[in-house]
Amino acid sequence: MEPVRLGVNVDHFATLREARKAQEPDPVAAALYAEMAGADQITIHLRGDRRHIQERDVDLLRKAVKTRLNLEAAATPPMVTIASTHKPDSVTLVPERREEVTTEGGLDVLLNQNLVRKTVVDLKEAGVLVSIFVDPDYDQIKAISKLGVAAIEINTAKYAETRRDEQAAAEADKVAQAARAATKLGLKVFAGHGLDYRNVRRIVQIPEIEELNIGHSIVARAALVGIERAVREMKTLLAR
Ligand code: PXP
């Protein structure tokens, strides 16, 4: 079986930079080091509140990234404009709440059907591959399969937050079932959120999953051992 592709989310290099409103650390430099260490994709989340990544970073990353650039964004008209301007390789639509510390769950496509449908049409017109971040929920995935998007990213947060082993196995099984259902519906399957060096292997074992997007744990390890080693160690865990 092919290894799972690794998307490295470099947002938190920008979090550290913005904490001081300084120039460093530079998420663009981090992205280049991550690519040299084997990252298959660079992922960034341009939030409405611009708490980490700025539009200038999107512009520079678009020019510098040699693998693929995946932009996580809310389904809003300003984000469609930004995606159409900078043309990342893919956009992952995520829900966004100003007060949240990080993305709290998958996008509720059933609740926001018209807005999401319109956003997908606009992004496809801009030539961007569209993915939707979703909880491992069959009804949501079924609804997404009718929107003409290429892929879903299954939210692994609940799995990652679970401490007890049996519960983690049950949550991983929900992710696996969702992945199987999505594949049957013709969607590519990615996953991410909360994955780290200890919990990632169970998700790697799910054959339908092609790509994982991982940020916080890699950046945290990078702060101690360097980005190249942090990425290389994660890449090793994505073999299968
Ligand atoms: N995937 C999506 C859709 C996300 O919103 C995030 C967080 O920005 C991630 C993956 C990465 O999550 P983490 O930083 O917990 O690895």
Short mmCIF file of C-alpha atoms and ligand atoms in Angstrom, two decimals, residues 9 11 45 72 94 102-103 133 153 192-194 213-216, ligand 1:
data_model
loop_
_atom_site.label_atom_id
_atom_site.label_comp_id
_atom_site.label_asym_id
_atom_site.label_seq_id
_atom_site.Cartn_x
_atom_site.Cartn_y
_atom_site.Cartn_z
CA ASN A 9 0.18 22.72 8.74
CA ASP A 11 0.00 27.99 11.06
CA HIS A 45 -5.61 28.24 7.64
CA GLU A 72 -8.21 25.92 4.91
CA VAL A 94 -13.94 24.54 7.51
CA THR A 102 -8.96 25.89 17.04
CA THR A 103 -11.45 24.45 14.54
CA PHE A 133 -13.75 19.13 6.63
CA GLU A 153 -11.17 15.61 5.26
CA GLY A 192 -6.72 15.38 10.34
CA HIS A 193 -6.97 17.35 13.57
CA GLY A 194 -5.31 16.48 16.85
CA ASN A 213 -2.97 17.23 7.63
CA ILE A 214 -1.04 17.65 10.86
CA GLY A 215 0.02 20.89 12.53
CA HIS A 216 0.26 21.40 16.27
N1 PXP B 1 -7.21 19.85 9.41
C1 PXP B 1 -8.02 20.91 9.60
C2 PXP B 1 -9.22 21.06 8.74
C3 PXP B 1 -7.73 21.88 10.58
O1 PXP B 1 -8.57 22.94 10.77
C4 PXP B 1 -6.55 21.74 11.34
C5 PXP B 1 -6.19 22.80 12.35
O2 PXP B 1 -5.91 23.99 11.68
C6 PXP B 1 -5.74 20.62 11.10
C7 PXP B 1 -6.10 19.68 10.14
C8 PXP B 1 -4.49 20.37 11.88
O3 PXP B 1 -4.83 20.13 13.22
P1 PXP B 1 -3.70 19.99 14.32
O4 PXP B 1 -3.01 21.32 14.41
O5 PXP B 1 -4.44 19.62 15.55
O6 PXP B 1 -2.75 18.91 13.83
#
